Amino acid sequence: MGMTSSTTAAPTGTPLPPRAGRRCYSVLNAIHTPHYFSPDAGRELAELGITHPKAVNFAIRAAAMGAVGAGTVTAAFYNYKPEVVARFVPEVWRTASPEDVLAARLRAVDSTLRRLLGDEALASPEMAEAARLALEAAEACSPSGRPLYAAHAALPVPDEPHLAYWHAATLLREHRGDGHLAALLDAELDAVEALVSHTATGKSMTPKWNLNTRGWTQEDWDAAVERLRGRGLVDGTGELTEAGVALRKQIEERTDRLDRAPYEHLGTAGVERLTELGTVFAGAVVQAGAFPGDLLGKG
């Protein structure tokens, strides 16, 4: 049975401490994300005939939506160059069905987490508890205006605790991500401007990684810098101005507000416990080399 919810749950009591939901999300995202950088995903999809790294990326993240076209993927992903998406979508679905891609993705997640965390951690009571808490939080997510979350929420919850935990982390990640796109639209940042301004905070992928993965050129990037400079959001060196810092803060605060329901539903004690458990697992995957060393920063 999927995890689709028809309405957003009302707050269930005392508001959470500031940033508690964001901290919890951050450690959950560290479990969702490693498969994007794992050789296991490339190997599994190569078995289906999908070999280009961008095709792999588009397929494994979009497959939950079905055999959708390039426009749908571009809209849902927000910050990828449309022409690059169109090179691989919908052609990728003529190579492998979304159902086969989803099965391959889950196999890749399983092998990736086994390598990074070890079988003992995956079979631990703590993993089962983390999965239970994360799934409970996801019960309060709403599909309204959230296409990637809604698509993943319709998928069955895996039986094994570590895969159930990953599935719940994915639901919470896409729920927050869909809300974040609404905040970016409200801030009137286009796809490249969103990347440039986030990178300028020092908390995003470097320009190199953004350009390599999102398909934009250096000329696209430089043009976005100029547009942001014209709005007074970055200075002559590309650093955020006071107005730029304020805008990025506003975006994160709006994202937090749109994403508060699952964490308020879980409650303060549940969020604290899930964050505690998740911090251990997140630290272990980072220590095991789940992410490239040059992934984050201003570049």
PDB file of C-alpha atoms in Angstrom:
ATOM      1  CA  MET A   1       0.000   0.000   0.000  1.00  0.00           C
ATOM      2  CA  GLY A   2       1.259   3.468  -0.842  1.00  0.00           C
ATOM      3  CA  MET A   3       1.614   6.347   1.564  1.00  0.00           C
ATOM      4  CA  THR A   4      -0.562   8.861  -0.278  1.00  0.00           C
ATOM      5  CA  SER A   5      -2.343  11.342   1.980  1.00  0.00           C
ATOM      6  CA  SER A   6      -5.350  13.300   0.786  1.00  0.00           C
ATOM      7  CA  THR A   7      -4.985  16.261   3.132  1.00  0.00           C
ATOM      8  CA  THR A   8      -2.328  17.986   5.160  1.00  0.00           C
ATOM      9  CA  ALA A   9      -2.561  16.974   8.796  1.00  0.00           C
ATOM     10  CA  ALA A  10      -3.310  19.777  11.202  1.00  0.00           C
ATOM     11  CA  PRO A  11      -0.629  20.657  13.766  1.00  0.00           C
ATOM     12  CA  THR A  12      -0.918  18.242  16.670  1.00  0.00           C
ATOM     13  CA  GLY A  13       0.235  20.332  19.615  1.00  0.00           C
ATOM     14  CA  THR A  14       3.069  22.545  20.743  1.00  0.00           C
ATOM     15  CA  PRO A  15       5.137  23.850  17.817  1.00  0.00           C
ATOM     16  CA  LEU A  16       8.520  22.251  17.388  1.00  0.00           C
ATOM     17  CA  PRO A  17      11.718  24.009  18.456  1.00  0.00           C
ATOM     18  CA  PRO A  18      13.115  26.271  15.716  1.00  0.00           C
ATOM     19  CA  ARG A  19      14.782  24.360  12.852  1.00  0.00           C
ATOM     20  CA  ALA A  20      13.981  20.961  14.414  1.00  0.00           C
ATOM     21  CA  GLY A  21      12.171  19.794  11.283  1.00  0.00           C
ATOM     22  CA  ARG A  22      14.986  21.009   9.049  1.00  0.00           C
ATOM     23  CA  ARG A  23      17.624  19.214  11.131  1.00  0.00           C
ATOM     24  CA  CYS A  24      15.616  16.013  10.956  1.00  0.00           C
ATOM     25  CA  TYR A  25      15.172  16.374   7.209  1.00  0.00           C
ATOM     26  CA  SER A  26      18.907  16.911   6.728  1.00  0.00           C
ATOM     27  CA  VAL A  27      19.900  13.605   8.310  1.00  0.00           C
ATOM     28  CA  LEU A  28      17.140  11.769   6.437  1.00  0.00           C
ATOM     29  CA  ASN A  29      18.305  13.258   3.142  1.00  0.00           C
ATOM     30  CA  ALA A  30      21.775  11.834   3.790  1.00  0.00           C
ATOM     31  CA  ILE A  31      20.177   8.381   3.538  1.00  0.00           C
ATOM     32  CA  HIS A  32      18.097   9.149   0.456  1.00  0.00           C
ATOM     33  CA  THR A  33      20.862  10.767  -1.613  1.00  0.00           C
ATOM     34  CA  PRO A  34      23.840   8.341  -1.770  1.00  0.00           C
ATOM     35  CA  HIS A  35      22.361   6.155  -4.499  1.00  0.00           C
ATOM     36  CA  TYR A  36      22.655   9.079  -6.937  1.00  0.00           C
ATOM     37  CA  PHE A  37      26.442   8.903  -6.521  1.00  0.00           C
ATOM     38  CA  SER A  38      26.672   5.121  -6.263  1.00  0.00           C
ATOM     39  CA  PRO A  39      28.145   2.932  -8.997  1.00  0.00           C
ATOM     40  CA  ASP A  40      25.403   0.454  -8.142  1.00  0.00           C
ATOM     41  CA  ALA A  41      22.749   2.632  -9.778  1.00  0.00           C
ATOM     42  CA  GLY A  42      24.731   2.860 -12.993  1.00  0.00           C
ATOM     43  CA  ARG A  43      25.351  -0.881 -12.984  1.00  0.00           C
ATOM     44  CA  GLU A  44      21.711  -1.778 -12.345  1.00  0.00           C
ATOM     45  CA  LEU A  45      20.394   0.534 -15.043  1.00  0.00           C
ATOM     46  CA  ALA A  46      23.070  -0.571 -17.503  1.00  0.00           C
ATOM     47  CA  GLU A  47      21.531  -4.023 -17.202  1.00  0.00           C
ATOM     48  CA  LEU A  48      18.354  -2.426 -18.555  1.00  0.00           C
ATOM     49  CA  GLY A  49      20.217  -0.700 -21.392  1.00  0.00           C
ATOM     50  CA  ILE A  50      20.384   2.766 -19.785  1.00  0.00           C
ATOM     51  CA  THR A  51      24.023   3.815 -19.688  1.00  0.00           C
ATOM     52  CA  HIS A  52      24.401   7.592 -20.000  1.00  0.00           C
ATOM     53  CA  PRO A  53      24.790   9.142 -16.501  1.00  0.00           C
ATOM     54  CA  LYS A  54      22.177  11.821 -17.192  1.00  0.00           C
ATOM     55  CA  ALA A  55      19.723   9.241 -18.493  1.00  0.00           C
ATOM     56  CA  VAL A  56      20.312   7.213 -15.324  1.00  0.00           C
ATOM     57  CA  ASN A  57      19.634  10.260 -13.160  1.00  0.00           C
ATOM     58  CA  PHE A  58      16.467  11.279 -14.976  1.00  0.00           C
ATOM     59  CA  ALA A  59      15.142   7.727 -15.027  1.00  0.00           C
ATOM     60  CA  ILE A  60      15.638   6.786 -11.386  1.00  0.00           C
ATOM     61  CA  ARG A  61      14.130  10.001 -10.028  1.00  0.00           C
ATOM     62  CA  ALA A  62      11.284  10.393 -12.527  1.00  0.00           C
ATOM     63  CA  ALA A  63      10.209   6.752 -12.834  1.00  0.00           C
ATOM     64  CA  ALA A  64       7.700   7.034  -9.995  1.00  0.00           C
ATOM     65  CA  MET A  65       5.716   9.455 -12.191  1.00  0.00           C
ATOM     66  CA  GLY A  66       5.449   6.895 -14.993  1.00  0.00           C
ATOM     67  CA  ALA A  67       6.508   7.274 -18.628  1.00  0.00           C
ATOM     68  CA  VAL A  68       6.240  11.055 -18.571  1.00  0.00           C
ATOM     69  CA  GLY A  69       7.662  13.419 -21.158  1.00  0.00           C
ATOM     70  CA  ALA A  70      10.501  15.908 -20.990  1.00  0.00           C
ATOM     71  CA  GLY A  71       8.246  18.795 -20.044  1.00  0.00           C
ATOM     72  CA  THR A  72       6.960  17.040 -16.955  1.00  0.00           C
ATOM     73  CA  VAL A  73      10.458  16.076 -15.825  1.00  0.00           C
ATOM     74  CA  THR A  74      11.782  19.587 -16.435  1.00  0.00           C
ATOM     75  CA  ALA A  75       8.918  21.095 -14.434  1.00  0.00           C
ATOM     76  CA  ALA A  76       9.228  18.665 -11.533  1.00  0.00           C
ATOM     77  CA  PHE A  77      13.036  18.878 -11.334  1.00  0.00           C
ATOM     78  CA  TYR A  78      13.038  22.689 -11.804  1.00  0.00           C
ATOM     79  CA  ASN A  79      16.745  23.392 -12.284  1.00  0.00           C
ATOM     80  CA  TYR A  80      17.792  21.164 -15.203  1.00  0.00           C
ATOM     81  CA  LYS A  81      18.308  22.579 -18.681  1.00  0.00           C
ATOM     82  CA  PRO A  82      15.199  21.660 -20.733  1.00  0.00           C
ATOM     83  CA  GLU A  83      17.186  20.777 -23.861  1.00  0.00           C
ATOM     84  CA  VAL A  84      19.312  18.330 -21.873  1.00  0.00           C
ATOM     85  CA  VAL A  85      16.257  16.655 -20.375  1.00  0.00           C
ATOM     86  CA  ALA A  86      14.741  16.352 -23.853  1.00  0.00           C
ATOM     87  CA  ARG A  87      17.834  14.479 -25.088  1.00  0.00           C
ATOM     88  CA  PHE A  88      16.977  11.563 -22.818  1.00  0.00           C
ATOM     89  CA  VAL A  89      13.267  11.831 -21.996  1.00  0.00           C
ATOM     90  CA  PRO A  90      11.002  10.221 -23.136  1.00  0.00           C
ATOM     91  CA  GLU A  91      13.536   8.107 -25.069  1.00  0.00           C
ATOM     92  CA  VAL A  92      14.649   6.459 -21.835  1.00  0.00           C
ATOM     93  CA  TRP A  93      11.200   4.855 -21.444  1.00  0.00           C
ATOM     94  CA  ARG A  94      11.604   3.162 -24.805  1.00  0.00           C
ATOM     95  CA  THR A  95      14.698   1.481 -23.378  1.00  0.00           C
ATOM     96  CA  ALA A  96      13.229   0.412 -20.040  1.00  0.00           C
ATOM     97  CA  SER A  97       9.827   0.738 -18.411  1.00  0.00           C
ATOM     98  CA  PRO A  98       9.394   2.896 -15.297  1.00  0.00           C
ATOM     99  CA  GLU A  99       8.470  -0.259 -13.368  1.00  0.00           C
ATOM    100  CA  ASP A 100      11.755  -1.936 -14.289  1.00  0.00           C
ATOM    101  CA  VAL A 101      13.676   1.238 -13.441  1.00  0.00           C
ATOM    102  CA  LEU A 102      12.035   1.436 -10.008  1.00  0.00           C
ATOM    103  CA  ALA A 103      12.957  -2.179  -9.281  1.00  0.00           C
ATOM    104  CA  ALA A 104      16.536  -1.538 -10.399  1.00  0.00           C
ATOM    105  CA  ARG A 105      16.701   1.590  -8.269  1.00  0.00           C
ATOM    106  CA  LEU A 106      15.608  -0.299  -5.161  1.00  0.00           C
ATOM    107  CA  ARG A 107      18.244  -2.966  -5.807  1.00  0.00           C
ATOM    108  CA  ALA A 108      20.849  -0.215  -6.132  1.00  0.00           C
ATOM    109  CA  VAL A 109      19.705   1.411  -2.896  1.00  0.00           C
ATOM    110  CA  ASP A 110      19.897  -1.939  -1.118  1.00  0.00           C
ATOM    111  CA  SER A 111      23.439  -2.693  -2.270  1.00  0.00           C
ATOM    112  CA  THR A 112      24.576   0.894  -1.645  1.00  0.00           C
ATOM    113  CA  LEU A 113      23.296   0.984   1.935  1.00  0.00           C
ATOM    114  CA  ARG A 114      24.696  -2.489   2.640  1.00  0.00           C
ATOM    115  CA  ARG A 115      28.119  -1.329   1.507  1.00  0.00           C
ATOM    116  CA  LEU A 116      28.002   1.980   3.380  1.00  0.00           C
ATOM    117  CA  LEU A 117      26.371   0.859   6.634  1.00  0.00           C
ATOM    118  CA  GLY A 118      26.973  -2.884   6.860  1.00  0.00           C
ATOM    119  CA  ASP A 119      24.475  -5.692   7.393  1.00  0.00           C
ATOM    120  CA  GLU A 120      24.531  -5.374  11.182  1.00  0.00           C
ATOM    121  CA  ALA A 121      23.324  -1.761  11.122  1.00  0.00           C
ATOM    122  CA  LEU A 122      20.665  -2.579   8.541  1.00  0.00           C
ATOM    123  CA  ALA A 123      19.264  -5.365  10.719  1.00  0.00           C
ATOM    124  CA  SER A 124      19.478  -3.384  13.963  1.00  0.00           C
ATOM    125  CA  PRO A 125      16.513  -2.407  16.169  1.00  0.00           C
ATOM    126  CA  GLU A 126      17.571   1.210  15.661  1.00  0.00           C
ATOM    127  CA  MET A 127      17.050   0.935  11.905  1.00  0.00           C
ATOM    128  CA  ALA A 128      13.598  -0.548  12.399  1.00  0.00           C
ATOM    129  CA  GLU A 129      12.745   2.237  14.862  1.00  0.00           C
ATOM    130  CA  ALA A 130      13.997   4.923  12.474  1.00  0.00           C
ATOM    131  CA  ALA A 131      11.894   3.455   9.666  1.00  0.00           C
ATOM    132  CA  ARG A 132       8.802   3.413  11.862  1.00  0.00           C
ATOM    133  CA  LEU A 133       9.247   7.021  12.961  1.00  0.00           C
ATOM    134  CA  ALA A 134      10.023   8.311   9.467  1.00  0.00           C
ATOM    135  CA  LEU A 135       6.983   6.537   8.008  1.00  0.00           C
ATOM    136  CA  GLU A 136       4.842   7.983  10.788  1.00  0.00           C
ATOM    137  CA  ALA A 137       6.059  11.479   9.916  1.00  0.00           C
ATOM    138  CA  ALA A 138       5.293  10.881   6.239  1.00  0.00           C
ATOM    139  CA  GLU A 139       1.667  10.106   7.088  1.00  0.00           C
ATOM    140  CA  ALA A 140       1.092  13.867   7.374  1.00  0.00           C
ATOM    141  CA  CYS A 141       2.520  14.788   3.977  1.00  0.00           C
ATOM    142  CA  SER A 142       0.114  16.233   1.417  1.00  0.00           C
ATOM    143  CA  PRO A 143       0.190  15.477  -2.333  1.00  0.00           C
ATOM    144  CA  SER A 144      -1.425  18.803  -3.266  1.00  0.00           C
ATOM    145  CA  GLY A 145       0.911  20.690  -5.601  1.00  0.00           C
ATOM    146  CA  ARG A 146       3.695  18.172  -4.951  1.00  0.00           C
ATOM    147  CA  PRO A 147       4.119  15.924  -8.003  1.00  0.00           C
ATOM    148  CA  LEU A 148       7.317  14.122  -7.044  1.00  0.00           C
ATOM    149  CA  TYR A 149       6.118  13.438  -3.516  1.00  0.00           C
ATOM    150  CA  ALA A 150       2.698  12.273  -4.725  1.00  0.00           C
ATOM    151  CA  ALA A 151       4.236   9.908  -7.260  1.00  0.00           C
ATOM    152  CA  HIS A 152       6.534   8.308  -4.690  1.00  0.00           C
ATOM    153  CA  ALA A 153       3.770   8.137  -2.078  1.00  0.00           C
ATOM    154  CA  ALA A 154       1.798   5.848  -4.377  1.00  0.00           C
ATOM    155  CA  LEU A 155       4.612   3.267  -4.339  1.00  0.00           C
ATOM    156  CA  PRO A 156       4.531   0.333  -1.913  1.00  0.00           C
ATOM    157  CA  VAL A 157       6.561   0.537   1.283  1.00  0.00           C
ATOM    158  CA  PRO A 158       9.399  -2.022   1.102  1.00  0.00           C
ATOM    159  CA  ASP A 159       9.363  -4.783   3.708  1.00  0.00           C
ATOM    160  CA  GLU A 160      12.992  -4.597   4.841  1.00  0.00           C
ATOM    161  CA  PRO A 161      13.526  -1.908   7.502  1.00  0.00           C
ATOM    162  CA  HIS A 162      16.469  -0.186   5.792  1.00  0.00           C
ATOM    163  CA  LEU A 163      14.560   0.050   2.534  1.00  0.00           C
ATOM    164  CA  ALA A 164      11.445   1.229   4.367  1.00  0.00           C
ATOM    165  CA  TYR A 165      13.609   3.897   6.028  1.00  0.00           C
ATOM    166  CA  TRP A 166      15.009   4.932   2.656  1.00  0.00           C
ATOM    167  CA  HIS A 167      11.497   5.024   1.194  1.00  0.00           C
ATOM    168  CA  ALA A 168      10.250   7.239   4.025  1.00  0.00           C
ATOM    169  CA  ALA A 169      13.306   9.488   3.672  1.00  0.00           C
ATOM    170  CA  THR A 170      12.491   9.767  -0.034  1.00  0.00           C
ATOM    171  CA  LEU A 171       8.892  10.761   0.690  1.00  0.00           C
ATOM    172  CA  LEU A 172      10.004  13.421   3.158  1.00  0.00           C
ATOM    173  CA  ARG A 173      12.717  14.625   0.815  1.00  0.00           C
ATOM    174  CA  GLU A 174      10.439  15.013  -2.188  1.00  0.00           C
ATOM    175  CA  HIS A 175       7.701  16.586  -0.054  1.00  0.00           C
ATOM    176  CA  ARG A 176      10.116  19.249   1.137  1.00  0.00           C
ATOM    177  CA  GLY A 177      11.618  19.612  -2.330  1.00  0.00           C
ATOM    178  CA  ASP A 178       8.269  20.222  -4.013  1.00  0.00           C
ATOM    179  CA  GLY A 179       7.483  22.901  -1.436  1.00  0.00           C
ATOM    180  CA  HIS A 180      10.902  24.447  -1.955  1.00  0.00           C
ATOM    181  CA  LEU A 181      10.116  24.913  -5.647  1.00  0.00           C
ATOM    182  CA  ALA A 182       7.045  26.923  -4.690  1.00  0.00           C
ATOM    183  CA  ALA A 183       9.289  29.147  -2.568  1.00  0.00           C
ATOM    184  CA  LEU A 184      11.717  29.602  -5.471  1.00  0.00           C
ATOM    185  CA  LEU A 185       8.887  30.567  -7.799  1.00  0.00           C
ATOM    186  CA  ASP A 186       7.598  33.045  -5.248  1.00  0.00           C
ATOM    187  CA  ALA A 187      11.107  34.530  -5.027  1.00  0.00           C
ATOM    188  CA  GLU A 188      11.100  34.862  -8.841  1.00  0.00           C
ATOM    189  CA  LEU A 189      14.316  32.892  -9.269  1.00  0.00           C
ATOM    190  CA  ASP A 190      14.592  30.950 -12.500  1.00  0.00           C
ATOM    191  CA  ALA A 191      16.328  27.591 -12.739  1.00  0.00           C
ATOM    192  CA  VAL A 192      19.890  28.888 -13.069  1.00  0.00           C
ATOM    193  CA  GLU A 193      19.406  31.831 -10.714  1.00  0.00           C
ATOM    194  CA  ALA A 194      18.236  29.390  -8.051  1.00  0.00           C
ATOM    195  CA  LEU A 195      21.419  27.344  -8.493  1.00  0.00           C
ATOM    196  CA  VAL A 196      23.727  30.374  -8.545  1.00  0.00           C
ATOM    197  CA  SER A 197      22.211  31.998  -5.481  1.00  0.00           C
ATOM    198  CA  HIS A 198      22.200  28.734  -3.521  1.00  0.00           C
ATOM    199  CA  THR A 199      25.820  28.041  -4.427  1.00  0.00           C
ATOM    200  CA  ALA A 200      26.711  31.546  -3.221  1.00  0.00           C
ATOM    201  CA  THR A 201      25.531  30.538   0.262  1.00  0.00           C
ATOM    202  CA  GLY A 202      28.314  27.934   0.397  1.00  0.00           C
ATOM    203  CA  LYS A 203      25.775  25.219   1.307  1.00  0.00           C
ATOM    204  CA  SER A 204      25.092  23.857  -2.171  1.00  0.00           C
ATOM    205  CA  MET A 205      26.962  21.947  -4.832  1.00  0.00           C
ATOM    206  CA  THR A 206      29.905  23.717  -6.422  1.00  0.00           C
ATOM    207  CA  PRO A 207      29.443  25.390  -9.820  1.00  0.00           C
ATOM    208  CA  LYS A 208      31.315  22.489 -11.413  1.00  0.00           C
ATOM    209  CA  TRP A 209      28.899  19.905 -10.031  1.00  0.00           C
ATOM    210  CA  ASN A 210      25.873  22.044 -10.848  1.00  0.00           C
ATOM    211  CA  LEU A 211      26.979  22.541 -14.429  1.00  0.00           C
ATOM    212  CA  ASN A 212      27.917  18.890 -14.918  1.00  0.00           C
ATOM    213  CA  THR A 213      24.702  17.485 -13.490  1.00  0.00           C
ATOM    214  CA  ARG A 214      22.136  20.116 -14.494  1.00  0.00           C
ATOM    215  CA  GLY A 215      23.333  20.592 -18.059  1.00  0.00           C
ATOM    216  CA  TRP A 216      23.837  24.356 -18.094  1.00  0.00           C
ATOM    217  CA  THR A 217      26.888  25.995 -19.670  1.00  0.00           C
ATOM    218  CA  GLN A 218      29.305  28.467 -18.132  1.00  0.00           C
ATOM    219  CA  GLU A 219      27.676  31.124 -20.310  1.00  0.00           C
ATOM    220  CA  ASP A 220      24.274  30.256 -18.816  1.00  0.00           C
ATOM    221  CA  TRP A 221      25.766  30.512 -15.333  1.00  0.00           C
ATOM    222  CA  ASP A 222      27.456  33.856 -15.989  1.00  0.00           C
ATOM    223  CA  ALA A 223      24.275  35.298 -17.476  1.00  0.00           C
ATOM    224  CA  ALA A 224      22.356  34.287 -14.343  1.00  0.00           C
ATOM    225  CA  VAL A 225      24.983  35.996 -12.184  1.00  0.00           C
ATOM    226  CA  GLU A 226      24.450  39.182 -14.181  1.00  0.00           C
ATOM    227  CA  ARG A 227      20.680  38.974 -13.752  1.00  0.00           C
ATOM    228  CA  LEU A 228      21.087  38.531 -10.000  1.00  0.00           C
ATOM    229  CA  ARG A 229      23.519  41.439  -9.923  1.00  0.00           C
ATOM    230  CA  GLY A 230      20.935  43.559 -11.697  1.00  0.00           C
ATOM    231  CA  ARG A 231      18.458  42.738  -8.931  1.00  0.00           C
ATOM    232  CA  GLY A 232      20.994  43.664  -6.263  1.00  0.00           C
ATOM    233  CA  LEU A 233      21.214  40.090  -4.967  1.00  0.00           C
ATOM    234  CA  VAL A 234      24.920  39.490  -5.699  1.00  0.00           C
ATOM    235  CA  ASP A 235      27.833  41.899  -5.821  1.00  0.00           C
ATOM    236  CA  GLY A 236      30.603  42.363  -8.362  1.00  0.00           C
ATOM    237  CA  THR A 237      32.440  39.271  -7.118  1.00  0.00           C
ATOM    238  CA  GLY A 238      29.368  37.032  -7.231  1.00  0.00           C
ATOM    239  CA  GLU A 239      28.906  37.009  -3.454  1.00  0.00           C
ATOM    240  CA  LEU A 240      25.457  37.467  -1.988  1.00  0.00           C
ATOM    241  CA  THR A 241      24.612  41.013  -0.973  1.00  0.00           C
ATOM    242  CA  GLU A 242      22.636  41.759   2.179  1.00  0.00           C
ATOM    243  CA  ALA A 243      19.486  41.570   0.068  1.00  0.00           C
ATOM    244  CA  GLY A 244      20.622  38.261  -1.412  1.00  0.00           C
ATOM    245  CA  VAL A 245      21.285  36.758   2.011  1.00  0.00           C
ATOM    246  CA  ALA A 246      17.858  37.935   3.162  1.00  0.00           C
ATOM    247  CA  LEU A 247      16.150  36.413   0.107  1.00  0.00           C
ATOM    248  CA  ARG A 248      17.817  33.027   0.556  1.00  0.00           C
ATOM    249  CA  LYS A 249      16.869  33.085   4.259  1.00  0.00           C
ATOM    250  CA  GLN A 250      13.295  33.897   3.310  1.00  0.00           C
ATOM    251  CA  ILE A 251      13.230  30.990   0.849  1.00  0.00           C
ATOM    252  CA  GLU A 252      14.433  28.544   3.516  1.00  0.00           C
ATOM    253  CA  GLU A 253      11.943  29.858   6.060  1.00  0.00           C
ATOM    254  CA  ARG A 254       9.074  29.468   3.573  1.00  0.00           C
ATOM    255  CA  THR A 255      10.287  25.981   2.726  1.00  0.00           C
ATOM    256  CA  ASP A 256      10.324  25.096   6.430  1.00  0.00           C
ATOM    257  CA  ARG A 257       6.790  26.455   6.845  1.00  0.00           C
ATOM    258  CA  LEU A 258       5.452  24.477   3.885  1.00  0.00           C
ATOM    259  CA  ASP A 259       7.185  21.348   5.213  1.00  0.00           C
ATOM    260  CA  ARG A 260       6.201  21.586   8.877  1.00  0.00           C
ATOM    261  CA  ALA A 261       3.222  19.161   8.844  1.00  0.00           C
ATOM    262  CA  PRO A 262       5.106  15.817   8.941  1.00  0.00           C
ATOM    263  CA  TYR A 263       7.350  16.897  11.799  1.00  0.00           C
ATOM    264  CA  GLU A 264       4.553  18.476  13.836  1.00  0.00           C
ATOM    265  CA  HIS A 265       2.595  15.265  13.284  1.00  0.00           C
ATOM    266  CA  LEU A 266       5.480  13.209  14.665  1.00  0.00           C
ATOM    267  CA  GLY A 267       5.855  15.558  17.639  1.00  0.00           C
ATOM    268  CA  THR A 268       8.841  16.944  19.486  1.00  0.00           C
ATOM    269  CA  ALA A 269       9.917  13.692  21.137  1.00  0.00           C
ATOM    270  CA  GLY A 270       9.536  11.719  17.915  1.00  0.00           C
ATOM    271  CA  VAL A 271      11.469  14.277  15.881  1.00  0.00           C
ATOM    272  CA  GLU A 272      14.249  14.355  18.459  1.00  0.00           C
ATOM    273  CA  ARG A 273      14.506  10.566  18.458  1.00  0.00           C
ATOM    274  CA  LEU A 274      14.388  10.289  14.661  1.00  0.00           C
ATOM    275  CA  THR A 275      17.070  12.981  14.387  1.00  0.00           C
ATOM    276  CA  GLU A 276      19.208  11.145  16.937  1.00  0.00           C
ATOM    277  CA  LEU A 277      18.926   7.848  15.072  1.00  0.00           C
ATOM    278  CA  GLY A 278      19.302   9.475  11.687  1.00  0.00           C
ATOM    279  CA  THR A 279      22.414  11.371  12.732  1.00  0.00           C
ATOM    280  CA  VAL A 280      24.190   8.096  13.467  1.00  0.00           C
ATOM    281  CA  PHE A 281      23.257   6.576  10.113  1.00  0.00           C
ATOM    282  CA  ALA A 282      24.007   9.790   8.219  1.00  0.00           C
ATOM    283  CA  GLY A 283      27.401  10.119   9.863  1.00  0.00           C
ATOM    284  CA  ALA A 284      28.223   6.530   8.959  1.00  0.00           C
ATOM    285  CA  VAL A 285      27.396   6.932   5.264  1.00  0.00           C
ATOM    286  CA  VAL A 286      29.404  10.151   5.045  1.00  0.00           C
ATOM    287  CA  GLN A 287      32.351   8.522   6.820  1.00  0.00           C
ATOM    288  CA  ALA A 288      32.127   5.597   4.392  1.00  0.00           C
ATOM    289  CA  GLY A 289      32.622   7.920   1.436  1.00  0.00           C
ATOM    290  CA  ALA A 290      29.058   8.167   0.125  1.00  0.00           C
ATOM    291  CA  PHE A 291      29.633  11.613  -1.381  1.00  0.00           C
ATOM    292  CA  PRO A 292      32.421  13.133  -3.513  1.00  0.00           C
ATOM    293  CA  GLY A 293      34.859  15.218  -1.505  1.00  0.00           C
ATOM    294  CA  ASP A 294      34.501  18.224  -3.804  1.00  0.00           C
ATOM    295  CA  LEU A 295      30.688  18.182  -3.948  1.00  0.00           C
ATOM    296  CA  LEU A 296      29.825  21.164  -1.746  1.00  0.00           C
ATOM    297  CA  GLY A 297      31.048  24.744  -1.533  1.00  0.00           C
ATOM    298  CA  LYS A 298      31.354  27.878  -3.579  1.00  0.00           C
ATOM    299  CA  GLY A 299      33.922  26.240  -5.867  1.00  0.00           C
TER     300      GLY A 299
END
